Amino acid sequence: MVIVMKLNSSPEQIENVNNRLQECGFQIQMIQGVKRIVIGAVGDRQSINTSTLETMPGVEKVLRIMKPYKMVCREVRGEDTVVQVGAAEFGGNRLAIVAGPCAVETKEQLYAAARAVQKAGATVLRGGTYKPRTSPYSFQGLEEEGLHLLAEAGAETGLATVTEVVDEESMRVAARYVDILQIGARNMQNFRLLRLAGQVKKPILLKRGLSATVEEWLMAAEYIVSSGNENVILCERGIRTFETSTRNTLDLSAVALVKTLTHLPVIVDPSHATGKRELVGAMSRAAVAAGADGLIIEVHPDPSMALCDGPQSLNPEEFDELMRRLHPLAVAVGREI
Ligand code: PEP
Ligand code: MN
């Protein structure tokens, strides 16, 4: 449930409400809005009399939330959560553009990609170093060596950085090098990993699982937020459907829907969603029109030589063109880029 405190509630009144909730076994999270404090309480609602709670000094109202995700839902926080990372802002008016190679391969490859995406207007550099591949014989990533390169390329170009983590060890190591940790589609329901992500001091980019419902995706975000990390960025990256002519099916209705259900920022990955570079531009524009707060796009200096996901990667010229064509669309829907 959510306890909305009065505009003029005193610190002592807030403390009393917290104490009462904790005595009844609730896990609490204070949410400081622009004007007022809201207390998110997770626990067994039967263990407290909510009408009595509502009469406590300083309490305006108690909202019973039927949705299973409580801390990430809109009812808890009316304003959008804005996750600020370097020059990028996820959830603000300005679109956050993340771009870079699927995987960090070499210093030359990464630097060429970094310079190109920075020049075209991206503010975050992506690069996989722990690659969850379908085949054990495919390139698995450079791991810590790749993280070194990613951090260096980020520092040199002024871009913030994001990389995927796949387990406790990679999370611990990557947190030392990059600005945002990505939990990929395949790990969206790795609940231990989600809890650990709640304990790190870096924003988490949480991709939607290959076959996850919107509710399961938001519950995954709830794991992270309820474990202590409020900086979660959701990413729609296409889901598995009967359709095989694209790699996945980009669920843009989920983007519009999720924006109504949660205060967290939502971005779109048109690269993994389609698997085809010729569709990435159109789906990027559609995503922004649907209300996405940003994009994550695969860019490789020479996609024909990519060790991973070449067919969906743009070359620098294609990415530059995508950014130019995105501009008027962003303006048309009232967003800056
Ligand atoms: C990726 O972004 O490199 C990736 C593997 O994406 P996903 O988890 O969405 O498949
Ligand atoms: Mn990829």
PDB file of N, CA and C and ligand atoms in Angstrom, residues 102-103 126 131 247 272 298 308-309 312, ligand 2:
ATOM      1  N   CYS A 102      27.369  -4.159 -30.548  1.00  0.00           N
ATOM      2  CA  CYS A 102      26.799  -5.232 -29.737  1.00  0.00           C
ATOM      3  C   CYS A 102      27.851  -5.664 -28.738  1.00  0.00           C
ATOM      4  N   ALA A 103      29.052  -5.959 -29.251  1.00  0.00           N
ATOM      5  CA  ALA A 103      30.131  -6.423 -28.376  1.00  0.00           C
ATOM      6  C   ALA A 103      31.389  -5.585 -28.586  1.00  0.00           C
ATOM      7  N   ARG A 126      27.197   2.014 -25.718  1.00  0.00           N
ATOM      8  CA  ARG A 126      26.948   0.634 -25.310  1.00  0.00           C
ATOM      9  C   ARG A 126      28.073  -0.259 -25.834  1.00  0.00           C
ATOM     10  N   LYS A 131      28.958 -11.621 -23.055  1.00  0.00           N
ATOM     11  CA  LYS A 131      27.882 -11.824 -24.034  1.00  0.00           C
ATOM     12  C   LYS A 131      27.117 -13.114 -23.772  1.00  0.00           C
ATOM     13  N   ARG A 247      13.396 -10.637 -36.143  1.00  0.00           N
ATOM     14  CA  ARG A 247      14.019 -11.429 -35.065  1.00  0.00           C
ATOM     15  C   ARG A 247      13.072 -11.582 -33.877  1.00  0.00           C
ATOM     16  N   HIS A 272      17.658  -5.194 -31.558  1.00  0.00           N
ATOM     17  CA  HIS A 272      17.317  -6.571 -31.201  1.00  0.00           C
ATOM     18  C   HIS A 272      15.855  -6.884 -31.513  1.00  0.00           C
ATOM     19  N   GLU A 298      22.360  -0.527 -32.018  1.00  0.00           N
ATOM     20  CA  GLU A 298      23.670  -1.123 -32.293  1.00  0.00           C
ATOM     21  C   GLU A 298      24.323  -0.473 -33.513  1.00  0.00           C
ATOM     22  N   CYS A 308      29.279 -10.114 -33.674  1.00  0.00           N
ATOM     23  CA  CYS A 308      28.000 -10.342 -33.024  1.00  0.00           C
ATOM     24  C   CYS A 308      26.953  -9.378 -33.598  1.00  0.00           C
ATOM     25  N   ASP A 309      25.841  -9.889 -34.048  1.00  0.00           N
ATOM     26  CA  ASP A 309      24.707  -9.069 -34.481  1.00  0.00           C
ATOM     27  C   ASP A 309      24.992  -8.074 -35.616  1.00  0.00           C
ATOM     28  N   GLN A 312      21.947  -6.545 -37.819  1.00  0.00           N
ATOM     29  CA  GLN A 312      21.079  -5.503 -37.264  1.00  0.00           C
ATOM     30  C   GLN A 312      21.858  -4.238 -36.897  1.00  0.00           C
TER      31      GLN A 312
HETATM   32 MN    MN B   2      23.349  -7.512 -29.871  1.00  0.00          MN
END
